[in-house]
């Protein structure tokens, strides 16, 4: 693997090998060496998208092996790398992967903080819909969130259509007849 010139591929293979080694009896130290080497290779990557995704992947592997502190470091670095990248659909995908990893590890506070921080930076309708799926990994653990997001999306869509839009009129009628 050390002879590979494609650093991204090298990091992926090192992570896979580390996962395998860490599950083998008596090969723990060798597995940790591969994890450390994968982190070094990832640090050398110039492609922010690849770097963030590999850090997320390494964090997942470490989390599965109950190495929460090391996993947390990887996820924090992935978040830092992603925050420096321009808004783009790829950023939404990578952030979704990070939120999914955090949710799988039951790191709810970190996942919510990341989602809220991202949503607070939304400046247009397109970005809002790109980042809406960030909350989806939380819905299995918090089903009420799914309905709240649906209601909020309907409200926002009606609001954006303006006061004369058909959805706005029905929204206003529903609100005026609401006993609350």
CSV table of C-alpha atoms in Angstrom, one decimal:
chain,number,residue,atom,x,y,z
A,1,UNK,CA,0.0,0.0,0.0
A,2,UNK,CA,2.9,2.4,0.7
A,3,UNK,CA,3.8,2.2,-3.0
A,4,UNK,CA,0.4,3.6,-4.1
A,5,UNK,CA,0.7,7.1,-5.5
A,6,UNK,CA,-3.0,7.8,-5.3
A,7,UNK,CA,-3.2,9.0,-1.7
A,8,UNK,CA,-7.0,8.9,-1.5
A,9,UNK,CA,-7.0,5.2,-2.5
A,10,UNK,CA,-4.2,4.5,-0.2
A,11,UNK,CA,-6.1,6.0,2.8
A,12,UNK,CA,-9.2,4.0,1.9
A,13,UNK,CA,-7.3,0.8,1.8
A,14,UNK,CA,-5.5,1.6,5.1
A,15,UNK,CA,-8.8,2.2,6.8
A,16,UNK,CA,-10.2,-1.1,5.5
A,17,UNK,CA,-7.0,-3.0,6.5
A,18,UNK,CA,-7.1,-1.3,10.0
A,19,UNK,CA,-10.7,-2.3,10.5
A,20,UNK,CA,-9.9,-5.9,9.6
A,21,UNK,CA,-6.8,-6.0,11.8
A,22,UNK,CA,-8.5,-4.5,14.8
A,23,UNK,CA,-11.1,-7.3,14.6
A,24,UNK,CA,-8.4,-10.0,14.6
A,25,UNK,CA,-7.2,-11.5,17.9
A,26,UNK,CA,-3.6,-10.4,18.7
A,27,UNK,CA,-3.4,-7.8,15.9
A,28,UNK,CA,-4.6,-4.7,17.8
A,29,UNK,CA,-1.3,-2.8,17.7
A,30,UNK,CA,-0.9,-3.5,14.0
A,31,UNK,CA,-4.4,-2.2,13.4
A,32,UNK,CA,-3.7,1.0,15.3
A,33,UNK,CA,-0.6,1.6,13.3
A,34,UNK,CA,-2.7,1.4,10.1
A,35,UNK,CA,-5.2,3.9,11.7
A,36,UNK,CA,-2.4,6.3,12.5
A,37,UNK,CA,-0.9,5.9,9.0
A,38,UNK,CA,-4.4,6.4,7.4
A,39,UNK,CA,-4.7,9.7,9.4
A,40,UNK,CA,-1.2,10.8,8.2
A,41,UNK,CA,-2.1,10.1,4.5
A,42,UNK,CA,-5.5,11.9,4.9
A,43,UNK,CA,-3.7,14.9,6.3
A,44,UNK,CA,-1.6,15.1,3.1
A,45,UNK,CA,-4.7,15.3,0.8
A,46,UNK,CA,-5.3,18.6,-0.9
A,47,UNK,CA,-8.8,17.7,-2.1
A,48,UNK,CA,-11.0,19.0,0.7
A,49,UNK,CA,-14.0,16.8,-0.3
A,50,UNK,CA,-11.9,13.6,-0.3
A,51,UNK,CA,-10.2,14.6,2.9
A,52,UNK,CA,-13.5,15.3,4.7
A,53,UNK,CA,-15.1,12.0,3.5
A,54,UNK,CA,-12.1,9.9,4.5
A,55,UNK,CA,-12.0,11.6,8.0
A,56,UNK,CA,-15.6,10.7,8.4
A,57,UNK,CA,-15.0,7.2,7.3
A,58,UNK,CA,-12.0,6.8,9.7
A,59,UNK,CA,-14.1,8.3,12.5
A,60,UNK,CA,-16.8,5.6,11.8
A,61,UNK,CA,-14.3,2.8,11.9
A,62,UNK,CA,-12.9,4.1,15.2
A,63,UNK,CA,-16.3,4.6,16.7
A,64,UNK,CA,-17.3,1.0,15.8
A,65,UNK,CA,-14.2,-0.1,17.7
A,66,UNK,CA,-15.3,1.9,20.7
A,67,UNK,CA,-12.5,4.5,20.3
A,68,UNK,CA,-14.8,7.5,20.8
A,69,UNK,CA,-12.2,10.0,21.5
A,70,UNK,CA,-10.2,9.3,18.4
A,71,UNK,CA,-13.4,9.1,16.3
A,72,UNK,CA,-14.5,12.5,17.7
A,73,UNK,CA,-11.1,14.0,16.6
A,74,UNK,CA,-11.7,12.7,13.1
A,75,UNK,CA,-15.2,14.1,13.0
A,76,UNK,CA,-14.1,17.5,14.3
A,77,UNK,CA,-11.4,17.7,11.7
A,78,UNK,CA,-13.9,16.7,9.0
A,79,UNK,CA,-16.2,19.5,10.1
A,80,UNK,CA,-13.4,22.0,10.1
A,81,UNK,CA,-12.4,20.9,6.5
A,82,UNK,CA,-16.0,21.1,5.3
A,83,UNK,CA,-16.6,24.5,6.8
A,84,UNK,CA,-13.8,25.9,4.7
A,85,UNK,CA,-15.3,24.5,1.4
A,86,UNK,CA,-17.7,26.5,-0.7
A,87,UNK,CA,-21.5,25.8,-0.6
A,88,UNK,CA,-22.2,23.1,-3.1
A,89,UNK,CA,-24.4,20.0,-3.3
A,90,UNK,CA,-21.3,18.0,-2.5
A,91,UNK,CA,-21.0,19.9,0.8
A,92,UNK,CA,-24.6,18.9,1.7
A,93,UNK,CA,-23.8,15.2,0.9
A,94,UNK,CA,-20.6,15.3,3.0
A,95,UNK,CA,-22.3,17.0,5.9
A,96,UNK,CA,-25.1,14.4,5.7
A,97,UNK,CA,-22.5,11.7,6.0
A,98,UNK,CA,-21.0,13.4,9.0
A,99,UNK,CA,-24.4,13.8,10.7
A,100,UNK,CA,-25.2,10.1,9.9
A,101,UNK,CA,-21.9,9.1,11.5
A,102,UNK,CA,-22.6,11.2,14.6
A,103,UNK,CA,-26.1,9.8,14.8
A,104,UNK,CA,-24.9,6.2,14.5
A,105,UNK,CA,-22.5,6.9,17.4
A,106,UNK,CA,-25.4,8.4,19.4
A,107,UNK,CA,-23.6,11.8,19.4
A,108,UNK,CA,-26.9,13.7,19.3
A,109,UNK,CA,-25.7,17.0,20.7
A,110,UNK,CA,-22.9,17.2,18.1
A,111,UNK,CA,-25.2,16.3,15.3
A,112,UNK,CA,-27.8,18.9,16.3
A,113,UNK,CA,-25.1,21.5,16.7
A,114,UNK,CA,-23.8,20.8,13.3
A,115,UNK,CA,-27.2,20.9,11.7
A,116,UNK,CA,-28.2,24.1,13.4
A,117,UNK,CA,-24.9,25.8,12.6
A,118,UNK,CA,-25.3,24.8,8.9
A,119,UNK,CA,-28.9,26.0,8.7
A,120,UNK,CA,-28.0,29.3,10.3
A,121,UNK,CA,-25.7,30.0,7.3
A,122,UNK,CA,-28.3,29.3,4.7
A,123,UNK,CA,-28.8,32.4,2.5
A,124,UNK,CA,-31.2,31.2,-0.2
A,125,UNK,CA,-34.0,28.7,-0.9
A,126,UNK,CA,-31.8,26.4,-3.0
A,127,UNK,CA,-29.3,26.0,-0.1
A,128,UNK,CA,-32.2,25.5,2.4
A,129,UNK,CA,-33.4,22.5,0.4
A,130,UNK,CA,-29.8,21.2,-0.1
A,131,UNK,CA,-29.3,21.2,3.7
A,132,UNK,CA,-32.8,20.0,4.7
A,133,UNK,CA,-31.7,16.3,4.5
A,134,UNK,CA,-29.1,16.9,7.2
A,135,UNK,CA,-31.7,16.2,9.9
A,136,UNK,CA,-33.0,13.0,8.3
A,137,UNK,CA,-30.5,10.7,10.2
A,138,UNK,CA,-32.1,12.0,13.5
A,139,UNK,CA,-35.6,11.1,12.6
A,140,UNK,CA,-35.4,7.4,13.6
A,141,UNK,CA,-34.4,8.4,17.1
A,142,UNK,CA,-36.7,11.5,17.2
A,143,UNK,CA,-39.8,10.7,15.0
A,144,UNK,CA,-41.5,14.0,16.0
A,145,UNK,CA,-38.7,15.8,14.2
A,146,UNK,CA,-39.9,14.4,10.9
A,147,UNK,CA,-43.4,15.9,11.3
A,148,UNK,CA,-42.0,19.2,12.5
A,149,UNK,CA,-39.7,19.4,9.5
A,150,UNK,CA,-42.6,18.6,7.2
A,151,UNK,CA,-44.8,21.2,8.8
A,152,UNK,CA,-42.0,23.8,8.6
A,153,UNK,CA,-41.3,23.0,5.0
A,154,UNK,CA,-44.9,23.4,4.1
A,155,UNK,CA,-45.1,26.7,5.9
A,156,UNK,CA,-41.9,28.0,4.2
A,157,UNK,CA,-43.1,26.9,0.8
A,158,UNK,CA,-46.5,28.7,1.4
A,159,UNK,CA,-44.7,31.8,2.7
A,160,UNK,CA,-42.4,31.9,-0.3
A,161,UNK,CA,-45.3,31.7,-2.7
A,162,UNK,CA,-46.5,35.0,-1.3
A,163,UNK,CA,-49.9,36.2,0.1
A,164,UNK,CA,-51.8,35.4,-3.2
A,165,UNK,CA,-50.5,31.8,-3.5
A,166,UNK,CA,-53.0,29.0,-3.0
A,167,UNK,CA,-51.0,27.4,-0.3
A,168,UNK,CA,-50.8,30.7,1.6
A,169,UNK,CA,-54.5,31.1,1.6
A,170,UNK,CA,-55.1,27.6,3.0
A,171,UNK,CA,-52.3,28.1,5.5
A,172,UNK,CA,-53.9,31.3,6.7
A,173,UNK,CA,-57.3,29.7,6.9
A,174,UNK,CA,-55.9,26.8,8.9
A,175,UNK,CA,-54.1,29.1,11.2
A,176,UNK,CA,-57.2,31.3,11.8
A,177,UNK,CA,-59.3,28.2,12.7
A,178,UNK,CA,-56.6,26.8,14.9
A,179,UNK,CA,-57.9,27.0,18.5
A,180,UNK,CA,-54.3,27.4,19.9
